[in-house]
Tab-separated table of C-alpha atoms and ligand atoms in Angstrom:
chain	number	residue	atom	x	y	z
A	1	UNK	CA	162.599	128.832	107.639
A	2	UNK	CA	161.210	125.796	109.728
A	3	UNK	CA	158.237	127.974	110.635
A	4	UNK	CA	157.112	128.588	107.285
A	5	UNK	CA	157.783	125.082	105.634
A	6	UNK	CA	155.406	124.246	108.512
A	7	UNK	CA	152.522	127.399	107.426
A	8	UNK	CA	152.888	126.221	103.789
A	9	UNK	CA	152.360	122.336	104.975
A	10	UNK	CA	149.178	123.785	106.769
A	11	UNK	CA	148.030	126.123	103.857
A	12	UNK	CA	148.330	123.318	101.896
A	13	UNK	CA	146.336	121.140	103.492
A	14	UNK	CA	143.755	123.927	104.406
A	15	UNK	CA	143.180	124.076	100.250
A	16	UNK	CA	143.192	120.374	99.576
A	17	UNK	CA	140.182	120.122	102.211
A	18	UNK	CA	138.596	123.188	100.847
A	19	UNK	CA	138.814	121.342	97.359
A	20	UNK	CA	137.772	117.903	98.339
A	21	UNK	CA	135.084	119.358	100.435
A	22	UNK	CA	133.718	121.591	97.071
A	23	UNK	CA	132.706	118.479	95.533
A	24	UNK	CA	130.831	117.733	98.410
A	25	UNK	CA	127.109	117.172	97.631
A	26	UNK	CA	124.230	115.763	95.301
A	27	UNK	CA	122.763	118.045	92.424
A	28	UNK	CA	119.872	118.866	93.546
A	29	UNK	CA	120.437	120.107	97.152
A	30	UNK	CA	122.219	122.740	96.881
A	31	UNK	CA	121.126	125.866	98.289
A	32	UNK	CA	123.505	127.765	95.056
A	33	UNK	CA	121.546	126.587	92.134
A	34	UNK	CA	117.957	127.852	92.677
A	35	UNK	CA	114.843	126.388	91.755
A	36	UNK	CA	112.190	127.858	93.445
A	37	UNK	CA	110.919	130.724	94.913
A	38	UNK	CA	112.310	130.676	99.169
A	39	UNK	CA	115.464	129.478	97.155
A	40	UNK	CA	116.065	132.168	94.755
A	41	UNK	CA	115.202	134.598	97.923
A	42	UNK	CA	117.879	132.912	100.392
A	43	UNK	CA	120.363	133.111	97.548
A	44	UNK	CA	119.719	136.286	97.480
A	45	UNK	CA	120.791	137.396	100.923
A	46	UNK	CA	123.610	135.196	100.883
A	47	UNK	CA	124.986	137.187	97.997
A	48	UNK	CA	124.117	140.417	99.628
A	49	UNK	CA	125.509	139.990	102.817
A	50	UNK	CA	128.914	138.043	101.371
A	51	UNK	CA	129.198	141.076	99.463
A	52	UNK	CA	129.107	143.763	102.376
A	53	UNK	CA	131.537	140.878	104.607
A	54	UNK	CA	133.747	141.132	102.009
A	55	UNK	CA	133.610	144.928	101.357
A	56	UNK	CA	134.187	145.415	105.427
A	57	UNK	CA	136.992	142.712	105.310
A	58	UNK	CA	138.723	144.689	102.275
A	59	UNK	CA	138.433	147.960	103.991
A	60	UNK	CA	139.960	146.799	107.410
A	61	UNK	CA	142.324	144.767	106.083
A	62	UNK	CA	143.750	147.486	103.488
A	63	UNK	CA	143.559	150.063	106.578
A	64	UNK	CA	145.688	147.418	109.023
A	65	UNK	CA	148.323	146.856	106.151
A	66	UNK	CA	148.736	151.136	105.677
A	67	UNK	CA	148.706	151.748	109.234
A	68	UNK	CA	151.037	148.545	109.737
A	69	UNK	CA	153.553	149.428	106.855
A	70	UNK	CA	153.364	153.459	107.619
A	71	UNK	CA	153.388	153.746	111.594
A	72	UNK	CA	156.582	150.883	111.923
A	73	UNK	CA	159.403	151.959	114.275
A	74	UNK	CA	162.149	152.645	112.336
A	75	UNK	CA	165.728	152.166	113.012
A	76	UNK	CA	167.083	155.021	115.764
A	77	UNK	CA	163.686	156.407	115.616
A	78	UNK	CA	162.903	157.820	119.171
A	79	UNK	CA	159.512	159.323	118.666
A	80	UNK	CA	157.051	156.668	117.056
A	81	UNK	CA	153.872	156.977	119.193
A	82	UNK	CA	151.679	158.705	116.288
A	83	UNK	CA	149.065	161.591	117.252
A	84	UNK	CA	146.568	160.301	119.328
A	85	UNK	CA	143.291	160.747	118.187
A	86	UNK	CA	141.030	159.606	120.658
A	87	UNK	CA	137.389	161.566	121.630
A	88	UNK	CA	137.646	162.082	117.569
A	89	UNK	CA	134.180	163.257	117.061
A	90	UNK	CA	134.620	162.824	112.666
A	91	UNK	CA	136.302	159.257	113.517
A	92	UNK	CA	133.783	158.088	115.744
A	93	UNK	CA	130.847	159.643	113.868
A	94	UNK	CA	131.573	157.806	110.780
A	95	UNK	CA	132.960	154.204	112.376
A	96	UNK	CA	129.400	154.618	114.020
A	97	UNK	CA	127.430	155.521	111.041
A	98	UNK	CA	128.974	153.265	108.381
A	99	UNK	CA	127.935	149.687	110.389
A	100	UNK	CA	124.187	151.439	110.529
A	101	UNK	CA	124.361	151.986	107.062
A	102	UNK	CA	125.542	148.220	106.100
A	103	UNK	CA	123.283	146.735	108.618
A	104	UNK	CA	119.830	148.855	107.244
A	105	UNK	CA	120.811	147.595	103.634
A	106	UNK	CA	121.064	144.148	104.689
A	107	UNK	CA	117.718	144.018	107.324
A	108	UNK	CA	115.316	145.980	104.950
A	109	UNK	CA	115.100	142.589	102.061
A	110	UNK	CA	115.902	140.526	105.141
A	111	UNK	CA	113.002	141.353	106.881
A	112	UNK	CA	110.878	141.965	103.948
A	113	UNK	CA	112.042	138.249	102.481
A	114	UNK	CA	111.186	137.332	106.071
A	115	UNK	CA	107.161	138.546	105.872
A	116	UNK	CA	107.065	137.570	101.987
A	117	UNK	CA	108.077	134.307	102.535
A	118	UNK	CA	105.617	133.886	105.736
A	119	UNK	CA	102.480	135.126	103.757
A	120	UNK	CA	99.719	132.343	103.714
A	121	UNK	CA	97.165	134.607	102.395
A	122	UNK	CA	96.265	132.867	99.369
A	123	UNK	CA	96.782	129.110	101.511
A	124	UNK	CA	92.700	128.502	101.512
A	125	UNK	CA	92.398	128.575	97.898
A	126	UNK	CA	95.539	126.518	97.214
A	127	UNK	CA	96.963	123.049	97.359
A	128	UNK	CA	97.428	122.728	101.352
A	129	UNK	CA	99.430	119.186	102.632
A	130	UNK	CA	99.982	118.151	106.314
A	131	UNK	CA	103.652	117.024	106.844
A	132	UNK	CA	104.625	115.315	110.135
A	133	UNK	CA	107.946	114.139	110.755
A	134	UNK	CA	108.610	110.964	112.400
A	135	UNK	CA	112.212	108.983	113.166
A	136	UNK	CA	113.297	108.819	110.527
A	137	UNK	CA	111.036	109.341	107.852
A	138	UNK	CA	108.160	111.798	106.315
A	139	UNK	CA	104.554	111.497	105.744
A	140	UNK	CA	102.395	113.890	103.992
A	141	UNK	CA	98.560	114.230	103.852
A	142	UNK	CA	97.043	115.830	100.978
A	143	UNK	CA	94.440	117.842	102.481
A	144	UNK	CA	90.627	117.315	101.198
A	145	UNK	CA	92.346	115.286	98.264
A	146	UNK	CA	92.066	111.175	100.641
A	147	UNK	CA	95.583	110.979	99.398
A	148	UNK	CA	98.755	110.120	101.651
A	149	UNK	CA	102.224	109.068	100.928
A	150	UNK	CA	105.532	108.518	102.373
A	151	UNK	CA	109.001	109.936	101.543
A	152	UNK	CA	108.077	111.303	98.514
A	153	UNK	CA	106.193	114.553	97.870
A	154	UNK	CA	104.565	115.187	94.461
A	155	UNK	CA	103.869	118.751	94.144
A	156	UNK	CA	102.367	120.529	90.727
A	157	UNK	CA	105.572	123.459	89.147
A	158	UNK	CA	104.834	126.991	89.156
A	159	UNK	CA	102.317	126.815	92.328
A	160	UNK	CA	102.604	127.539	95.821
A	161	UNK	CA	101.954	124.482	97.610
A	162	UNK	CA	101.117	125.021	101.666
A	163	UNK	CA	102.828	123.314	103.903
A	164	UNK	CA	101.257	122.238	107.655
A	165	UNK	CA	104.138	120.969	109.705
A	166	UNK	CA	104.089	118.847	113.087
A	167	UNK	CA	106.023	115.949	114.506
A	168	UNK	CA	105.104	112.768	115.968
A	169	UNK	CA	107.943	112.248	118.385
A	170	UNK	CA	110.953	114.866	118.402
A	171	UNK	CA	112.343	117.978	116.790
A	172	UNK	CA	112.887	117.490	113.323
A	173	UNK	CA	113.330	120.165	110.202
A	174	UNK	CA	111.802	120.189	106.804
A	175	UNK	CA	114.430	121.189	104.100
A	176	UNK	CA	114.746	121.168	100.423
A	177	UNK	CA	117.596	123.741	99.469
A	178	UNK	CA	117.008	123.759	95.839
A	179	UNK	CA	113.646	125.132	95.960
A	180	UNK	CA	113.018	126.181	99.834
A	181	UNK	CA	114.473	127.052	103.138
A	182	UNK	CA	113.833	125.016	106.180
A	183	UNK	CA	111.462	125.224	108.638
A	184	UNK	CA	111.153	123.382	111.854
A	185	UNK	CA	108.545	119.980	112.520
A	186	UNK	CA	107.786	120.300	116.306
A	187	UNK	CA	105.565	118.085	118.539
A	188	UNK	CA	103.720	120.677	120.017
A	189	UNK	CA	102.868	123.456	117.908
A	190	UNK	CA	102.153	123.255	114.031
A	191	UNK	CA	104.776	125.916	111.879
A	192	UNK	CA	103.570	126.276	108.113
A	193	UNK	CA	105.563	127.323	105.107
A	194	UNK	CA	104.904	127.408	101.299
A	195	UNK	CA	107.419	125.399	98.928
A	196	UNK	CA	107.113	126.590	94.922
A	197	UNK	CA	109.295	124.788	92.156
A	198	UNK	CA	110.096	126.719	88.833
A	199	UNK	CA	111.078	123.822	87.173
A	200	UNK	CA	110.156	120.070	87.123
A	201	UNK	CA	112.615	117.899	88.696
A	202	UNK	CA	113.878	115.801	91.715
A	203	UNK	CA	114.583	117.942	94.802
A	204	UNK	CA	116.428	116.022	97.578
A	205	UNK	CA	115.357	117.168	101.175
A	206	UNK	CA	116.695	116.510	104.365
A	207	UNK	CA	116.032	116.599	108.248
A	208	UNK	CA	118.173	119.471	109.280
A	209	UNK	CA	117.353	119.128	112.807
A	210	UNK	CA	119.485	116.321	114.576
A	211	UNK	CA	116.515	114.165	115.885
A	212	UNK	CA	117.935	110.907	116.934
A	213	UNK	CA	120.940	108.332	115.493
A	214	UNK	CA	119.577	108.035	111.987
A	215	UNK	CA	118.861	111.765	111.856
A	216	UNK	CA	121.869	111.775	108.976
A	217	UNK	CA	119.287	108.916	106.905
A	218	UNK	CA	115.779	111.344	107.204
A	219	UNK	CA	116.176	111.879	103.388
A	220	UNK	CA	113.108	112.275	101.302
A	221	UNK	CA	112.307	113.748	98.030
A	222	UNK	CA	110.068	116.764	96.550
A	223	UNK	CA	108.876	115.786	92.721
A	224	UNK	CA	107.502	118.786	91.211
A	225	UNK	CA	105.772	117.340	87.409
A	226	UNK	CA	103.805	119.741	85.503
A	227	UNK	CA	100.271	120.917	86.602
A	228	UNK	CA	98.306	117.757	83.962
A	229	UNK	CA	100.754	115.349	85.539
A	230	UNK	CA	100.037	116.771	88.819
A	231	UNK	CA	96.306	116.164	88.684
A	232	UNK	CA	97.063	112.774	86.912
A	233	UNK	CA	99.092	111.747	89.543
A	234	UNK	CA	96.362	112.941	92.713
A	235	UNK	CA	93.979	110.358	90.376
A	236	UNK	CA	95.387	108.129	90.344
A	237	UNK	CA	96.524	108.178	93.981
A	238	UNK	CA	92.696	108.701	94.685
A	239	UNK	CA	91.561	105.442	92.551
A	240	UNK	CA	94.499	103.220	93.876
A	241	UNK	CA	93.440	100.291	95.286
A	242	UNK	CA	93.346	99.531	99.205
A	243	UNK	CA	93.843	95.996	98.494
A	244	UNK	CA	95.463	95.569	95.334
A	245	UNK	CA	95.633	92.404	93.279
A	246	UNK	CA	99.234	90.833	93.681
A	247	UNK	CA	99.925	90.638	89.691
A	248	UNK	CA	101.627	87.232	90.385
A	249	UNK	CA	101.956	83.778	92.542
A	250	UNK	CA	105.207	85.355	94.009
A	251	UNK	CA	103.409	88.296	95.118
A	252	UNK	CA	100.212	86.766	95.987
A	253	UNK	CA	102.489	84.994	98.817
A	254	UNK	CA	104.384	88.107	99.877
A	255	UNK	CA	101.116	89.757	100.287
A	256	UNK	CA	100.116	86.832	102.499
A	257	UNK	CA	103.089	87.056	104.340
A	258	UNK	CA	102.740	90.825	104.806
A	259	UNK	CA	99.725	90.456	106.464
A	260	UNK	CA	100.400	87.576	108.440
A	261	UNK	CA	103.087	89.251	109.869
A	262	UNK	CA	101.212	91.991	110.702
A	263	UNK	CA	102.731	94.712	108.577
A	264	UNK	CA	99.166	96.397	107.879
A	265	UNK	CA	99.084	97.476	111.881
A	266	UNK	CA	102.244	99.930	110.569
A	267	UNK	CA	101.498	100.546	107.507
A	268	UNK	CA	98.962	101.792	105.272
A	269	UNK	CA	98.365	100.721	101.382
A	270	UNK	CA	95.689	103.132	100.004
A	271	UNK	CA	94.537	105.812	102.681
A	272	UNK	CA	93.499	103.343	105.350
A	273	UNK	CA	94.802	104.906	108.428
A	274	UNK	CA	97.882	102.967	109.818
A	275	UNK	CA	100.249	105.644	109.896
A	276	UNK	CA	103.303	104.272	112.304
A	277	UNK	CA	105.307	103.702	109.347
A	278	UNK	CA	105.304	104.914	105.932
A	279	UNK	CA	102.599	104.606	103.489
A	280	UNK	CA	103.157	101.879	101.070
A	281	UNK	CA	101.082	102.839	98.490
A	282	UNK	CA	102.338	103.260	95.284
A	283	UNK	CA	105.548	101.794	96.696
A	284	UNK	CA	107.599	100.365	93.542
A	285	UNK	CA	107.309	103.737	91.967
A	286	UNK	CA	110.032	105.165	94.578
A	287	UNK	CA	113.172	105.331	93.049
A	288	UNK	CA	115.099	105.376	97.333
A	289	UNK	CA	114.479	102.498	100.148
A	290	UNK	CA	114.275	103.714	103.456
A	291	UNK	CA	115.221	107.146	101.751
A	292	UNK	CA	118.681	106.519	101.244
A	293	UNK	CA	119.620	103.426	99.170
A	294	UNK	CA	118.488	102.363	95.497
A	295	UNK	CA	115.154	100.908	95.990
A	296	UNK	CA	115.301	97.364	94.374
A	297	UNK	CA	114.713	93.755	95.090
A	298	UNK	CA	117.874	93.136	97.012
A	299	UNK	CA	118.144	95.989	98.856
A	300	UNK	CA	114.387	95.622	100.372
A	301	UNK	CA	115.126	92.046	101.490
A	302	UNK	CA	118.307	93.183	103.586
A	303	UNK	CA	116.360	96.188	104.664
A	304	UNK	CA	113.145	93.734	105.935
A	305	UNK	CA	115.554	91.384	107.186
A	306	UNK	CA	117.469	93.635	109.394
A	307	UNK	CA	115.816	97.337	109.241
A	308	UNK	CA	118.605	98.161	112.206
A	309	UNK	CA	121.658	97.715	110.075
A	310	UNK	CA	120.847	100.373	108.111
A	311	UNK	CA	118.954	102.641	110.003
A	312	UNK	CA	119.363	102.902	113.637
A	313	UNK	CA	117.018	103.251	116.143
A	314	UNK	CA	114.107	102.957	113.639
A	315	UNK	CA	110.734	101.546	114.852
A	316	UNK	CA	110.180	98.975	113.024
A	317	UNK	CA	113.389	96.869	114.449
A	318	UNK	CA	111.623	94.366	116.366
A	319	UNK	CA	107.912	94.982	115.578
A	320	UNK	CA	107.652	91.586	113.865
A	321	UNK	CA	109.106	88.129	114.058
A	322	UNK	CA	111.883	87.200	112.240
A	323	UNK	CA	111.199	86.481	108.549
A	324	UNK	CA	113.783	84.112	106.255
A	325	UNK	CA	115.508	85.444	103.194
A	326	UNK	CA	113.154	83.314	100.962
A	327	UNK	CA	110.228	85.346	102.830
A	328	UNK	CA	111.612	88.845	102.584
A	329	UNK	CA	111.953	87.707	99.068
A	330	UNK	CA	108.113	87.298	98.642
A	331	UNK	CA	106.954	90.477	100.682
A	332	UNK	CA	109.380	92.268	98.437
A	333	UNK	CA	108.176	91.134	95.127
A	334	UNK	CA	104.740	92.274	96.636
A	335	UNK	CA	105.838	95.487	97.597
A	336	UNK	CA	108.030	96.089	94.767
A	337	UNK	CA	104.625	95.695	92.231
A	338	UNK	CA	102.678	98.295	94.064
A	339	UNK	CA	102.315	100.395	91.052
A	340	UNK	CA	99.571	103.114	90.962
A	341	UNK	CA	100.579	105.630	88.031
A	342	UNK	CA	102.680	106.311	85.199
A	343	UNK	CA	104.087	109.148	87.303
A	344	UNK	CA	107.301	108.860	88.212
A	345	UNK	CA	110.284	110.568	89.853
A	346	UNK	CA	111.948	109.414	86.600
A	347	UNK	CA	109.391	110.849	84.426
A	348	UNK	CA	109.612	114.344	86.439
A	349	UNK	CA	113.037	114.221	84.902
A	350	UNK	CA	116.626	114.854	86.370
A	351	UNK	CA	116.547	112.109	88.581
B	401	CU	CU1	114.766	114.396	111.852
């Protein structure tokens, strides 16, 4: 009796994790709930090969229970070895052929998935964007377009958008579950993928490659807005200014102070080339600082004031001498105007 009050304890706790765990998770990034096209093909294959696990776990386990329940010793019984059956040419014929079969009808969409998915055959006559992933953060060049950002990648819905992927310092992976699988950002060699949305919307992404102690923080965003918004958005991006006009005193002396304290040598506002840190244009308009936390006025002056607290081992701990509250005040009123377009991640909707 002890044994089981202890199996049940264990069960019970087993299920209560399972449940808690369920509820794991933002909306959004969730490899379940396709959005887009590498998406609905992953699903997929996770739903064809569960099935066939399944099937195979059924049939063994309803063979073990027969064989379990029908070959027992019973009581007095003398002769219980059953007929041997070994060298069974049938039996070994069909355990042989069965596996072959269930392996075939989960490799031939595999593989084809596999080539679909890696066909760049229409990438020169489509939107093409260099990604390189740095600790702990993203950066993405439109090609031909003189636009860069940070953190967040616009993309237009319905179009396959190409994807040119290298790191500047370590092993990192590019993931977006909703709408993609993930791919791998290496130093040396450049891997390329396509990411297509079906519907406008927020898509979280995350490094899935453990890069370093804020590998956990390397969240970014993919905003897919329609097509017009799209090509209102790469516009304005193009026409923002390199300098822009601080729209008050407050930020007039954060910009000051941002450039007295050398933040320019990191990063870039417009498509100047700085590219140690994350470009700043268009700033304000992210809705996540440092990828992670609600991007607003208090949050940026803890984050200037001590970038280590929140993510560590970052690059920019360090890079600049210590500024007061009251300063990280101004640069953030500064930063926090940086407003190029209407565009928005709210505007692209389920944020
Ligand atoms: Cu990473």
């Amino acid at each position: 009796m002890k044994g089981w009050t202890g199996k049940l304890r264990a069960f019970a706790l087993l299920g209560f994790v399972a449940l808690v765990l369920s509820a794991c998770g933002k909306e959004n990034l969730t490899a379940l709930d396709p959005k887009g096209y590498g998406a609905d093909q992953s699903l997929y294959l996770i739903i064809l090969t569960t099935i066939i696990m399944l099937f195979v776990l059924a049939v063994v386990m309803i063979v073990y229970t027969i064989v379990l329940i029908r070959y027992r010793k019973k009581k007095g019984q003398e002769d219980y070895i059953p007929k041997q059956v070994e060298g069974n040419r049938t039996l070994e014929t069909v355990w042989t052929v069965i596996p072959i079969i269930l392996l075939l009808i989960i490799a031939v969409p595999t593989v084809t998935a596999t080539f679909d998915l890696a066909d760049e055959s229409a990438a020169s006559d489509s939107l093409n964007i260099d990604v390189t992933g740095n600790q702990y953060w993203w950066h993405f060049n439109y090609d031909g377009q003189e636009v860069q950002t940070s953190q967040d990648l616009y993309i237009p819905v319905g179009e396959r958008v190409y994807l040119n992927m290298m790191s500047s310092d370590v092993i990192h992976s590019f993931w977006v579950p909703t709408i993609a699988g993930k791919m791998d950002v290496n130093p040396e060699n450049e891997n390329t993928m396509y990411i297509e949305a079906h519907e406008e919307g927020v898509y979280w992404g995350k490094c899935a490659e453990f890069c370093g102690p804020s590998h956990s923080l390397m969240d970014f965003k993919v905003i897919a807005v329609s097509p017009e918004e799209f090509d209102q958005w790469l516009n304005d991006m193009q026409n923002a200014d390199p300098e822009p006009e601080p729209e008050n005193a407050v930020a007039q002396e954060g910009q000051s102070l941002f450039e007295e304290n050398n933040c320019m040598s990191c990063h870039a506002i417009g498509s100047s080339s700085a590219s140690i840190g994350p470009n700043l244009t268009n700033y304000g308009n992210r809705s996540t600082l440092a990828g992670v936390e609600d991007l607003n006025k208090e949050n940026l002056v803890d984050w200037i004031m001590d970038p280590e607290a929140l993510k560590p081992g970052n690059k920019m701990t360090g890079q600049y001498p210590e500024v007061s509250e009251n300063e990280a005040g101004k640069i953030a009123e500064y930063l926090l105007q940086l407003d190029e377009t209407d565009i928005t991640p709210e505007s692209a909707g389920n944020e």
